[in-house]
Every structure is written in C-alpha cells, then in structure tokens.
Coordinates of C-alpha atoms in Angstrom, one line a residue:
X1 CA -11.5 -13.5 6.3
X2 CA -13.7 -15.5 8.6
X3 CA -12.4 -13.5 11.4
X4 CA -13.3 -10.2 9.8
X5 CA -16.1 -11.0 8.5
X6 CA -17.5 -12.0 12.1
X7 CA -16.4 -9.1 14.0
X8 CA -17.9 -6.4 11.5
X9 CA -20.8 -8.7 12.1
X10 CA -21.1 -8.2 15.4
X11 CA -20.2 -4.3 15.2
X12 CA -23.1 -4.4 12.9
X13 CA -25.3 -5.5 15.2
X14 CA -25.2 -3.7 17.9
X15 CA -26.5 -1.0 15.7
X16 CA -29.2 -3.5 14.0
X17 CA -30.9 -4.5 16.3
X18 CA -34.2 -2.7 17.5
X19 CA -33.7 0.7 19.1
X20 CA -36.5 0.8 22.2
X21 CA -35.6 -2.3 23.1
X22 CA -31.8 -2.1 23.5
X23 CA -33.1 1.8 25.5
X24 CA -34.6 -0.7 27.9
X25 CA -32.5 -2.9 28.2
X26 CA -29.7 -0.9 28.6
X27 CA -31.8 0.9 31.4
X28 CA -31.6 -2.0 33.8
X29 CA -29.0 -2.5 35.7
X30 CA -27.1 -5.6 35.1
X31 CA -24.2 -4.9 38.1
X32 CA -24.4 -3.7 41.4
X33 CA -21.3 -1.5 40.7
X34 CA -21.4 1.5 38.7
X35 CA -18.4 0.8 36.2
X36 CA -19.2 -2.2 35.1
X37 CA -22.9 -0.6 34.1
X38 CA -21.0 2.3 32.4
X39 CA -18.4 -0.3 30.5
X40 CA -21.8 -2.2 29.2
X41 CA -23.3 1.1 27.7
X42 CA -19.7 2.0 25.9
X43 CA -19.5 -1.5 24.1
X44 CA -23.4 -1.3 23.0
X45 CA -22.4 1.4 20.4
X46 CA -20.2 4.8 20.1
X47 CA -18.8 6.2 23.6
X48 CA -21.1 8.8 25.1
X49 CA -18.5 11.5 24.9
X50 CA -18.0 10.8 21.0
X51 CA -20.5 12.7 18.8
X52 CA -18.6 12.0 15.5
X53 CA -18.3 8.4 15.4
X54 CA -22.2 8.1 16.8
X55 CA -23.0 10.0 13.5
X56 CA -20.7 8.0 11.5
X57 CA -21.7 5.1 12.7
X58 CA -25.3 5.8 12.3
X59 CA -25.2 7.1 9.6
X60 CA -23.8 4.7 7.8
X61 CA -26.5 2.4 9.2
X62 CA -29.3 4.4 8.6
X63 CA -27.7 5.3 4.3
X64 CA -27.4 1.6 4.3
X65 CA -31.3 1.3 5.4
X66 CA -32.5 3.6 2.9
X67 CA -30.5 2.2 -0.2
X68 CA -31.8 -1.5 1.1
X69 CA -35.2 0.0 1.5
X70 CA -35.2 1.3 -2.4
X71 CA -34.5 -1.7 -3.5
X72 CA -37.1 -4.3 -2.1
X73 CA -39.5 -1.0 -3.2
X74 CA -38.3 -1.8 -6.7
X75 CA -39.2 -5.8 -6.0
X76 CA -42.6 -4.9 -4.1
X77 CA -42.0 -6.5 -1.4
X78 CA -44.1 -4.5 0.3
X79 CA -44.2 -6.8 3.8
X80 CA -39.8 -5.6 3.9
X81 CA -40.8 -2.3 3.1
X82 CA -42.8 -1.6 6.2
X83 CA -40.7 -3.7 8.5
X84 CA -37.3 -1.9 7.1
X85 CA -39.1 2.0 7.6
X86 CA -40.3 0.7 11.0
X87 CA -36.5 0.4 11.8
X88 CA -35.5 3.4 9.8
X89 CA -37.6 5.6 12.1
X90 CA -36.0 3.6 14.9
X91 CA -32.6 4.3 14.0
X92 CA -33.4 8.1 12.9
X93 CA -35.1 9.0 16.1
X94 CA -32.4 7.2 17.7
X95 CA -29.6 9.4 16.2
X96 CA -31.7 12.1 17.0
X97 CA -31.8 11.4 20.4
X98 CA -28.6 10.4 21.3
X99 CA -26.9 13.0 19.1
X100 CA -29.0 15.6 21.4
X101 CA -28.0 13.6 24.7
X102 CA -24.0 14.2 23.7
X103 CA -23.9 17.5 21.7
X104 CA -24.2 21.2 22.6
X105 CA -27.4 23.1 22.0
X106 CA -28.9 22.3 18.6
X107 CA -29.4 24.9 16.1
X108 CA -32.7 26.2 14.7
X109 CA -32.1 25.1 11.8
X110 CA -30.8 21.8 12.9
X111 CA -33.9 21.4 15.0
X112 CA -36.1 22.4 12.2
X113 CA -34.9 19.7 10.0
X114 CA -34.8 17.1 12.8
X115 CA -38.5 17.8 13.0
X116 CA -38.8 17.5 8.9
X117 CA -36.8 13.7 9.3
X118 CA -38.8 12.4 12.0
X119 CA -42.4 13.6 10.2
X120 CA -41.2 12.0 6.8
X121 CA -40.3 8.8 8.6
X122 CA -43.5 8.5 10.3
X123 CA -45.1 9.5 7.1
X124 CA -43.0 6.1 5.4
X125 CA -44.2 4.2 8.0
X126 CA -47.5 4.9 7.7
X127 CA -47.7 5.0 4.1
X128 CA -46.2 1.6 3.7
X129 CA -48.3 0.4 6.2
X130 CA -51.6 1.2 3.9
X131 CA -49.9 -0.6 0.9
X132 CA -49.8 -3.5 2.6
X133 CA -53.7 -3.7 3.1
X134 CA -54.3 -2.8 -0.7
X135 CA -54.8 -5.7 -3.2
X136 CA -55.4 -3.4 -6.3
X137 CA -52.5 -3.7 -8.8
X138 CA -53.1 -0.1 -10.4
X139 CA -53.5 1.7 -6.5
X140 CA -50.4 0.1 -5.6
X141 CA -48.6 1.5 -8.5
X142 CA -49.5 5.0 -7.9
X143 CA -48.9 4.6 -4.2
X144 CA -45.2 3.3 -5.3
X145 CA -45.1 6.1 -6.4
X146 CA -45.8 8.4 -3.6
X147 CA -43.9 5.7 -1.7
X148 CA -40.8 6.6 -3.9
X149 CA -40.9 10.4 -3.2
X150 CA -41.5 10.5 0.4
X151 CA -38.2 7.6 0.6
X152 CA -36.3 10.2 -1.7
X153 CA -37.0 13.3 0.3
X154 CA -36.4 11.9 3.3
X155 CA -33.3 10.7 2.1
X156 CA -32.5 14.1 1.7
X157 CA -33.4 15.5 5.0
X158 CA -31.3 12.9 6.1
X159 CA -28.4 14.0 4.3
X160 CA -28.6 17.8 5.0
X161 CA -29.0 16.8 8.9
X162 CA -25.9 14.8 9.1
X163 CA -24.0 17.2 6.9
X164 CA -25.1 20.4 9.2
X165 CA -24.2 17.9 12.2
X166 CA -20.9 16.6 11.0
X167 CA -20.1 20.1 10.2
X168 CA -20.8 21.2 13.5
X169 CA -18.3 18.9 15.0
X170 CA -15.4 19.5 12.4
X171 CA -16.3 23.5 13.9
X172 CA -15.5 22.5 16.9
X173 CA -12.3 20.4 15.8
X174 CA -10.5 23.3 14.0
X175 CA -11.5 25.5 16.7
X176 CA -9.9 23.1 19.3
X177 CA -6.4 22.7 17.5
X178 CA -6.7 27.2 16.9
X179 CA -7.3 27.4 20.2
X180 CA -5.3 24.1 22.2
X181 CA -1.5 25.6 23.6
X182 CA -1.0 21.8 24.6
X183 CA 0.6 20.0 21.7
X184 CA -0.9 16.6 23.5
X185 CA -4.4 18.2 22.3
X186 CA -3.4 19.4 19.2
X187 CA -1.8 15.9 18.6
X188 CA -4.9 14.0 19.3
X189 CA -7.4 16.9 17.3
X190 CA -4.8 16.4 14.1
X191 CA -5.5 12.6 14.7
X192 CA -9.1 12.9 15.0
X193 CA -9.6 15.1 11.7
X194 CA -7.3 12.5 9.6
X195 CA -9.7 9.5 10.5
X196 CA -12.3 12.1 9.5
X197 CA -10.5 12.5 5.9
X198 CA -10.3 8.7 5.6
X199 CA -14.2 9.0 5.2
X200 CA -14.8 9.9 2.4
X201 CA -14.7 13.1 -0.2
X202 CA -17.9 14.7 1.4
X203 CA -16.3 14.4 4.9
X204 CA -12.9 16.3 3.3
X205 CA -14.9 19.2 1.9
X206 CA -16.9 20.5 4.8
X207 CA -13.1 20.2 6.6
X208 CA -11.9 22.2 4.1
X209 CA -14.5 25.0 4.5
X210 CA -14.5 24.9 7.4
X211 CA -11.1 26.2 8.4
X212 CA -8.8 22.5 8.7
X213 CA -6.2 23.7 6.4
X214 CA -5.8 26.4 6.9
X215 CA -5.4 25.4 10.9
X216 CA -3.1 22.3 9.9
X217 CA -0.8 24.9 8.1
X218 CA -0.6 27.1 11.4
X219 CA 0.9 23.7 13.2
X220 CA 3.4 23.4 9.9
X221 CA 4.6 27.0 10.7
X222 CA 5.6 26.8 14.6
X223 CA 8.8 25.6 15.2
X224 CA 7.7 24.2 18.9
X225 CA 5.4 21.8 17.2
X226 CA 7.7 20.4 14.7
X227 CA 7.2 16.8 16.1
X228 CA 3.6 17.0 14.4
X229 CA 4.2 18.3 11.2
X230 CA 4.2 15.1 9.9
X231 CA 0.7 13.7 11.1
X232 CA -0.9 17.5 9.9
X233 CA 1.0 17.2 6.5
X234 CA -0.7 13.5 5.9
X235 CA -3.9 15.4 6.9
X236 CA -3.6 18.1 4.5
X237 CA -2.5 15.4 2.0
X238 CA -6.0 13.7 2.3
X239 CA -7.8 17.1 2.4
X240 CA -6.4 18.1 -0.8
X241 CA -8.1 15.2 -2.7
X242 CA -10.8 17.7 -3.1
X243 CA -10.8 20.8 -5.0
X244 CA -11.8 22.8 -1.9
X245 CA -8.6 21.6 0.3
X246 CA -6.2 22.9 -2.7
X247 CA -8.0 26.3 -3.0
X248 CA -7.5 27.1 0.5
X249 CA -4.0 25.6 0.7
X250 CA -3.3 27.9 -2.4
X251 CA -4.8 30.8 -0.4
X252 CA -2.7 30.3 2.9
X253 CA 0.1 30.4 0.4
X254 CA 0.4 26.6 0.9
X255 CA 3.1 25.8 -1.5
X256 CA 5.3 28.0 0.1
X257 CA 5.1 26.2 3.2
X258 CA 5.7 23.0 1.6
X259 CA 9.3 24.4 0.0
X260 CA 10.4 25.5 3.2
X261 CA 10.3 22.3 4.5
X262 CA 11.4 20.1 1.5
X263 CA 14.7 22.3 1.3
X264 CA 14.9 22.4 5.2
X265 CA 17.6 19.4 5.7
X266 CA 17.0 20.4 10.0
X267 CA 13.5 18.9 9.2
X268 CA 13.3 14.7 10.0
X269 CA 13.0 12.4 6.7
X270 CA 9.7 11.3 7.2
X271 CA 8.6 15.4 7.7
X272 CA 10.2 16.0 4.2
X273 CA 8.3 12.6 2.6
X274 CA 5.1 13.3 3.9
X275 CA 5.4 17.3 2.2
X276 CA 6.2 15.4 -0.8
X277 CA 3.0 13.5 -0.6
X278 CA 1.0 17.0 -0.2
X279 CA 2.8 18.0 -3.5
X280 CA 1.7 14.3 -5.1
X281 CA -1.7 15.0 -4.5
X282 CA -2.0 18.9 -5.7
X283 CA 0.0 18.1 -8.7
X284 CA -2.3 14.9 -9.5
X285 CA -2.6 14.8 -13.2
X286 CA -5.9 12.6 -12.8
X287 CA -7.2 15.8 -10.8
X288 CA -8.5 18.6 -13.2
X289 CA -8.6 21.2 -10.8
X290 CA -4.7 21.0 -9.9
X291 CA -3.9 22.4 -13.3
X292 CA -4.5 26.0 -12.1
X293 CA -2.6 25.9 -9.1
X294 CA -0.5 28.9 -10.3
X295 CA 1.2 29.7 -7.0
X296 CA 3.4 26.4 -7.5
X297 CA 5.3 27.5 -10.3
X298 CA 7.2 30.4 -8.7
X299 CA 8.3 27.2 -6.3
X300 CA 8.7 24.8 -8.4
X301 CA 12.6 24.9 -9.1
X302 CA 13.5 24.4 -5.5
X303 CA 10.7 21.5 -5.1
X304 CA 11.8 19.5 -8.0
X305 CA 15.7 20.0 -6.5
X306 CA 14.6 19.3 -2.9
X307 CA 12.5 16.3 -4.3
X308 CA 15.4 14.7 -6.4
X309 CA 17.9 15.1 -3.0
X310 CA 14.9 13.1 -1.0
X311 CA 14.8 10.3 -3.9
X312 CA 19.0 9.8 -4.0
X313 CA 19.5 9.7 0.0
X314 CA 15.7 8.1 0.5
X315 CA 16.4 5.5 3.3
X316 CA 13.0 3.1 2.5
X317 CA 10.8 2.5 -0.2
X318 CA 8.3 4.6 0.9
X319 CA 10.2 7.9 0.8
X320 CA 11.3 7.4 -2.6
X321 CA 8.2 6.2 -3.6
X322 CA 6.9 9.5 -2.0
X323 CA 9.3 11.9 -3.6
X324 CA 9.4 10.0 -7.2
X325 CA 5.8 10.1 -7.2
X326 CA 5.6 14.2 -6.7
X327 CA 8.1 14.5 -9.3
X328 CA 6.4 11.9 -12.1
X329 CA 3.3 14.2 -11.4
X330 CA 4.7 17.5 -11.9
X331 CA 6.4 16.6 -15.2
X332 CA 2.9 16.5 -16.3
X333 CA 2.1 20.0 -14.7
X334 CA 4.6 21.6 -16.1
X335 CA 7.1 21.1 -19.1
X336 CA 10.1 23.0 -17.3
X337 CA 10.1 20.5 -14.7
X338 CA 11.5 18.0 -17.1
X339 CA 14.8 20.6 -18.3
X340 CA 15.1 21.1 -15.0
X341 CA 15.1 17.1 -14.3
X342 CA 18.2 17.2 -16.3
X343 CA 20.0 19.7 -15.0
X344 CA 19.7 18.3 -12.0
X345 CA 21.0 14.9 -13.2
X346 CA 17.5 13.2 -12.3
X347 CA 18.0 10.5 -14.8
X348 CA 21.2 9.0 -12.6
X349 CA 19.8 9.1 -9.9
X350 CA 16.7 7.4 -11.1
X351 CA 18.1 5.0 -12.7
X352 CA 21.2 3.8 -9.9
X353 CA 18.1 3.9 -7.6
X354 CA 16.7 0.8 -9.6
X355 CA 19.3 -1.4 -8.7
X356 CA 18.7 -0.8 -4.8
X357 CA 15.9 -3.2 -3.8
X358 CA 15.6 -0.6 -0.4
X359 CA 14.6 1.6 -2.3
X360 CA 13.2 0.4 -5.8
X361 CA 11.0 -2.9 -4.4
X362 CA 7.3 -2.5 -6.2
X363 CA 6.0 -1.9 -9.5
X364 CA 4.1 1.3 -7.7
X365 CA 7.8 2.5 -7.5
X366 CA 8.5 1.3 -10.8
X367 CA 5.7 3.1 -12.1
X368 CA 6.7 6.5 -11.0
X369 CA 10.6 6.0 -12.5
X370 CA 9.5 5.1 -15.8
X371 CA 6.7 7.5 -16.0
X372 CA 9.5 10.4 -15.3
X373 CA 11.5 8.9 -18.1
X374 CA 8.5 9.0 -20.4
X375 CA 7.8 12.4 -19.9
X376 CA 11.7 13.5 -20.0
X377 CA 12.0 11.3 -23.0
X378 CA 10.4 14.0 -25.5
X379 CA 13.5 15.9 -25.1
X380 CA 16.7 15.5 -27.3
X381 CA 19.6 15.5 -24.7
X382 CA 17.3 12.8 -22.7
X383 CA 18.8 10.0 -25.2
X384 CA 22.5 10.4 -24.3
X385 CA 22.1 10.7 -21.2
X386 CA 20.1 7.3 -21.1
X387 CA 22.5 5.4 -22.7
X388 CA 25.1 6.9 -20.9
X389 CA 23.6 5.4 -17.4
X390 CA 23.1 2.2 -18.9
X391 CA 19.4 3.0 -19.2
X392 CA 18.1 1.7 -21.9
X393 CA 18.4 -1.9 -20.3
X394 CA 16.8 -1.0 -17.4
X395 CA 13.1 0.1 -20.0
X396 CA 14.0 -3.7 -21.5
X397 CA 13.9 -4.9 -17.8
X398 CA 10.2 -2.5 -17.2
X399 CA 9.1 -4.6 -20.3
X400 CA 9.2 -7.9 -18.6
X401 CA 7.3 -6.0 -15.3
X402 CA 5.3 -9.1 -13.5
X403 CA 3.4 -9.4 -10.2
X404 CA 4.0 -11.1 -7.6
X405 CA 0.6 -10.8 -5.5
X406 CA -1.8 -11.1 -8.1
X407 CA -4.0 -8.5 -6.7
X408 CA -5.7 -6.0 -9.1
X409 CA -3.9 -2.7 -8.0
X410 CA -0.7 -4.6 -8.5
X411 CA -1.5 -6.3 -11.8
X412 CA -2.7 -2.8 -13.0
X413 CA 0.9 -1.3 -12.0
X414 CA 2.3 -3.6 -13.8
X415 CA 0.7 -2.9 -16.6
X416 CA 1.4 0.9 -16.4
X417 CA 4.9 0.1 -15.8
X418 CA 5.3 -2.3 -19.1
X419 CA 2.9 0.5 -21.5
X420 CA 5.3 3.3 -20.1
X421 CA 8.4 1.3 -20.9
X422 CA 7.3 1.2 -24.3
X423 CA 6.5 4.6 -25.1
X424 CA 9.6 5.6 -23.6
X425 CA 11.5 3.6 -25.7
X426 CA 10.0 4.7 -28.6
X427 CA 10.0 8.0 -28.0
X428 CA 14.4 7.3 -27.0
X429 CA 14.6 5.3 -30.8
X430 CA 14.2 8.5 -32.5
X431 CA 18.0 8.8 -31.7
X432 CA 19.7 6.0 -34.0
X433 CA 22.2 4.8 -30.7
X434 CA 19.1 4.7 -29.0
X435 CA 17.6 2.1 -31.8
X436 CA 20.4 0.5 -32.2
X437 CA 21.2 -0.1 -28.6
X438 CA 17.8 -1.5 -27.9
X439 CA 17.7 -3.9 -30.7
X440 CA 21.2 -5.1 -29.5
X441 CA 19.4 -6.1 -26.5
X442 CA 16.5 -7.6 -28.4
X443 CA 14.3 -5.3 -27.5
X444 CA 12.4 -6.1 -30.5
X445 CA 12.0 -9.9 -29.0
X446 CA 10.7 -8.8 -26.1
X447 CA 8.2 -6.2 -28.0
X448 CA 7.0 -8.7 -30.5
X449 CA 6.4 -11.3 -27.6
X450 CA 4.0 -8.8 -25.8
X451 CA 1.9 -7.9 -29.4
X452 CA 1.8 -11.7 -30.0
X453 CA 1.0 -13.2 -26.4
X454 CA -1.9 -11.5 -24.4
X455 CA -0.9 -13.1 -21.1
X456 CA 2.6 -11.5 -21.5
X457 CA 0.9 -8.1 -21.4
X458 CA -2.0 -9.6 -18.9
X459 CA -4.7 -8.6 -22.5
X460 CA -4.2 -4.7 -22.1
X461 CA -4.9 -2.7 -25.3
X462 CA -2.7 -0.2 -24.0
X463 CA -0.1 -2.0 -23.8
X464 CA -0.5 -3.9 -26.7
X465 CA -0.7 0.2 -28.7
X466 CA 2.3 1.3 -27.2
X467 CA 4.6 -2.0 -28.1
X468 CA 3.5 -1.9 -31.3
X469 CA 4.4 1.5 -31.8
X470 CA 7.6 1.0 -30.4
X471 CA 8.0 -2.1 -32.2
X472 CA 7.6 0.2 -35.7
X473 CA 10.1 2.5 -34.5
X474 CA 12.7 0.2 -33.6
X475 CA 11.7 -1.4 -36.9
X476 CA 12.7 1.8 -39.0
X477 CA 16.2 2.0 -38.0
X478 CA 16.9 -2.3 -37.9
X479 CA 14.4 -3.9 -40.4
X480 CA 16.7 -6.5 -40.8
X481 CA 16.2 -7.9 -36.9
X482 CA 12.2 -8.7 -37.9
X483 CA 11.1 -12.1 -39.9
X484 CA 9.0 -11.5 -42.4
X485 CA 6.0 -12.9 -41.2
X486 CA 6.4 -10.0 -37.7
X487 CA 7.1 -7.1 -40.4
X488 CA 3.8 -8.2 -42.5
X489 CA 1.6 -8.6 -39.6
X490 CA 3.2 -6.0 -37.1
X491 CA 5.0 -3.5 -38.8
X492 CA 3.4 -3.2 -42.8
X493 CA 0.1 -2.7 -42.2
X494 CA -2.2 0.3 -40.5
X495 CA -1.6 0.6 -36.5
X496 CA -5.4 -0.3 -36.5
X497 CA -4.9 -3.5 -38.5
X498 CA -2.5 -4.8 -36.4
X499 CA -4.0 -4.5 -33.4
X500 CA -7.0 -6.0 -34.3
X501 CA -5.1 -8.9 -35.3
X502 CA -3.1 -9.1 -32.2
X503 CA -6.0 -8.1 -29.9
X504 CA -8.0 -11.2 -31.0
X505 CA -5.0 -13.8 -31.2
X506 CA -4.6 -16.6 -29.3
X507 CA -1.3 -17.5 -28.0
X508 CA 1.1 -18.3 -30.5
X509 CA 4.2 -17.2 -32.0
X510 CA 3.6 -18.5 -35.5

C-alpha cells in the first residue's frame, strides 16, 4: 500500500504543482542532446501526441480542484479559496493550452466556451481575492454567495468543455477503426476506446453516440479480423452498461451478432465467453432499461443452448463464470428461458459443475448456479429433477457459503449465495420428497443455526427472511424434526415477530 500510495503521489504531482513555472522550467534545456530533453517533457505529464489522456488527466485534476475548492468555501477559509482558484486558473489555462498545442483546429463552439472558462476563472480569482480584504460578517455572506455561483457555473463550463473535447477525440477514434485496413491499428484503436469505457458512465455514452458500437460490431462481422473479436466484444461489454450502448447494439441488430458467434464452435473459447459477457450485461436484471430489449427474444433459444454448451465444456472459472452468469440473468428476462433450462438438462450440468473446483471455485460462481436454481425452482418438474442429481445437498452445502478473503464484494456473495440457497429450497419443499429429503440432511439444523446466530449469516436481514421462510416450509411437511422452543419462536408466530426476535439476538442457541 505504501508503494501505491507513493507512486500516485508522485503522478499527482507532476500535475500539482504550479503551471508557469513547470512552462519555464521545462523551457530550459537541461541536456545538450535533443532526446534526453524530449524524454524530460514526456515524464512531466501526458505524451505530446496523446490528447485523451492530457484531458483525462487534467481533468480529473482540475474536478478534484473545484470539489476541494467548494468545500473550504463552505469552512470560509477564504485565504484556501483564493490560493486554490489561483491554481484552478493555472491548470484550466493550462489544459487549454496544451490541448490547443496537440489537437486539430478547435471548433467555434469549443473556442467560445474556452473563452467563457478562462473569463469565469479570472472572475473567481478576482472575486475571492476581494473577500479576503473584507472584515464585514454580513458582506462576506452575500459575496459567498456570488462566490458560490460563479464556482458553480464555472464548473459547468468546465464540464461542457471537456465533454465537447473528449467527444471530439472518441470522433476521431471510431473514425480511425471505420476507416484503418491494418488490423495492427484497429487492434490498438479497440484498445484505446476500452481504457476509455473503464472511465467512467459519462465516458461510455458519448462512445456510444458517437458511432463505437456500432464500429466494434463491423470488426465482430469480418471474418479476417477474427483474432480481435474478443478485445471489441469486452468493449461493447462495457459500452453497454449504459442505456445508450444497448440501443444502438439493438439497432445494428446486435443480438444477432452475438448468436452467431455463441453457436459458432470455429470461434476460439475465450471469443464465445467474452459474447456471453455482452449478453450478461444487456440482460442485467439491476438494469431497467434491458427489459425492453425485444430483439433478444427471437434469439434467445439458441443463446440459452449455446450458453449451457459453454458452461458444461468451460475449461476455467472464468468462462463458466461468464456463461452461468448470462444465463442466471436471462431467467429473470424472460420466464421461457427457465422451460427451456430444462429441456436442455441445465440443472445436470449445473449441478456436476459444482463438484469441479476448475470450474466452480468462488462464491461469484456460486452465486450465478444457485440463482439459476432459484429462478427454475418455481416450476413443478424442477423438484425431481433436483433430487434426481443429488441436488438438494448441494443448496445444504450453498447454506454453509463462507469467505475466504474477507473482503466486502466477497462477503456480500456469500451472502447472496446462502439467501438464494434458501429460497430455493423453499420454493423445492413444496414437493413432499423435496421436504423430506432436506430434513433427512438436517436442513432444518442448518436453517435454525442461521435465524439463531447472526455471524452464521454475517447479520443479513435477507438472509435471515429467507431461512425463516424456508425453515416454515420444511416445518409443514416434518414438525416433528423442530423442539418446541424453535417451533414457538421460529415457526408459530407472524414472519415479522420472528424476525424481530432473531434480528436482535445475541448468539445463543437456547
């Protein structure tokens, strides 16, 4: 961490420091010979051929300025007010400048709001400059004020400069890979517009209007580029977080493109994972807008077989995790998906895929399995064929889901893993060989241990609902396996009531 911490220190700062100076500076030569001047220049900030990461970079700087400059405002400390806008307009005309030095013409419009930055900046200087000479309590209030709306306007004359400049630069990007008959160039343009995806939402929209899908979907349909489908499907993958990517991959008839190469077995593994990622993220249950992607359904039959093919021959963790995790999402897109699960036998191949640690080796993985069997569970034939693959141990197994790392995202999994456990089994006890299956394996053990000890279940309500509703239903078919004192205070009373009592219990099993 030391390490880290130290080297974004020192990225930091060559970006911190005060603008004219480092121009001087960097104007006198420090070698005799030419390239070692040049290498100086490159390490004192973004390479002078690299308009994109000179706008990232300062414009990260110049976001973090403003957001550290609203809040000394709202401390009036007026003396870090003016010193902080003195080295906003420093960095602004800075960007300005060098973004000029590297870029082609500007725009009018561009120019025009370059002009509107640079005047509000001078402005903040100035302004803050007067506050600092005033010692009357009510004059600074009102000039807080003014102080306030010149830092938010500028802000946003800021904001539409960088957009109108990054968008320039992804222009140039798509046009680039359109126009590039060298797959070297096309290569490093796909590269390039990922990091840009990795930035952020904003950064993802403004790809996807301006042309990057549907230009990452022209390299996924020429066979003499087949080497890069898999770096423009991770692309489109991150472009589609936003619900501009998946309208324009729905308009380029998107889907298609991804069945063609799921049920293409000529196309490499990691090709076939990374189109399952693509159909992850446009299926994504947590994403509203997915919902009306209507073109997938006239696809979906040969996705969800192509998908359940990619889990059973998977050769790492990753591609399974990939292709289970498409499928755990479109069971929530679409209720045919799970009939068609079965058809396909789904539930064996899930299920023999748990007991290969290649492929099954996280609770992330876990997570997608069980959340399939959830959502397959509201069907009736879904019970036999549980018990039939010896399934029903396996959910006793999810209920005992632990961590190893400790880390949040993991510790969450876990608990996704354990909740959907439960609700699967409740949903499976409706069938009485279900119920009485589980309670042979002391399920109900395992269900009253996580209601009664809130470090079993790490103190997640969710959890906590979902074992006691499964704990009822078990309870229905086998009273006989609860003591009295677990059937008064688990099972009698209202859901509500028990919870409460469980939710606020210190570890015990009395």
């Amino acid at each position: 961490m030391q390490v880290d911490s130290v080297q974004r220190w020192m990225e930091d700062l060559k970006l911190m420091t005060e603008c004219e100076c480092m121009c001087v500076l960097q104007a006198k030569p420090i070698s005799l010979e030419e390239d070692a001047q040049g290498d100086l220049i490159l390490a004192g900030g973004p390479g002078p051929g690299d308009p994109l990461q000179l706008l990232l970079k300062r414009g990260w700087v110049i976001s973090t300025e403003l957001r550290r400059i609203g809040q000394k405002l709202a401390q009036d400390r007026w003396a870090r007010v003016h010193s902080m806008s003195v080295r906003l307009t420093c960095h602004a005309r800075s960007m300005v400048s060098e973004y000029s030095a590297v870029s082609r013409n500007s725009s009018q419009e561009m120019s025009q709001i370059e002009k509107l930055l640079m005047e509000k900046c001078s402005e903040l200087s100035a302004v803050t400059e007067r506050c600092l000479q005033v010692e009357n309590e009510h004059v600074l209030k009102s000039m807080k004020a003014c102080v306030s709306e010149t830092l938010s306007t500028l802000g946003e004359h800021f904001g539409q400069l960088l957009e109108l400049a990054l968008t320039r630069e992804v222009q140039a990007l798509v046009r680039k890979i359109d126009a590039s008959d060298n797959i070297y160039t096309t290569e490093s343009t796909t590269g390039n517009l990922f990091s840009l995806t990795q930035e952020g939402a904003p950064l993802c929209r403004i790809i996807a209007k301006e042309g990057g899908v549907v230009a990452l979907f022209k390299i996924c349909r020429q066979d003499t580029l087949r080497c890069l489908y898999p770096q423009a499907l991770r692309t489109l993958a991150s472009i589609c977080c936003v619900e501009e990517g998946v309208h324009q991959l729905e308009k380029v008839d998107g889907v298609l493109c991804l069945a063609d190469i799921l049920t293409d077995d000529s196309h490499s593994e990691a090709t076939r994972a990374e189109a399952a990622a693509v159909v992850a993220q446009v299926t994504s249950p947590h994403l509203p807008f997915t919902q009306h992607l209507s073109s997938f359904l006239e696809s979906m039959e040969e996705i969800v077989t192509a998908l359940v093919k990619l889990c059973q021959e998977a050769s790492s963790g990753e591609v399974f995790l990939l292709a289970s995790a498409a499928l755990a999402n479109i069971t929530f897109f679409d209720t045919m998906a799970c009939e068609m699960l079965l058809q396909l036998n789904a539930i064996r191949v899930l299920l023999e895929a748990c007991s290969d640690k290649q492929r099954v080796d996280t609770p992330y993985t876990r997570d997608q399995i069980v959340t399939i069997l959830a959502n397959m569970s509201v069907l009736e034939q879904c019970a036999s064929d549980i018990i039939q693959e010896n399934g029903v141990q396996l959910i006793m197994g999810m209920l005992s889901e632990k961590p190893r790392s400790g880390t949040p995202a993991e510790v969450a999994a876990c608990e996704r893993v354990q909740q959907k456990a439960a609700v699967t089994l409740a949903r499976l006890s409706r069938d009485p060989d279900v119920a009485r299956e589980a309670v042979r394996l002391s399920c109900m053990s395992r269900l009253i241990e996580l209601c009664r000890s809130p470090s079993e279940r790490n103190s997640s309500d969710a959890v906590l609902v979902a074992c006691l509703a499964a704990l009822r239903r078990l309870a229905g078919v086998c009273p006989e396996g609860l003591q009295d004192s677990d059937f008064q205070q688990l099972v009698q009373p209202r859901l509500v009531d028990s919870f409460l009592l469980c939710s606020n219990m210190e570890e015990s099993f009395v």
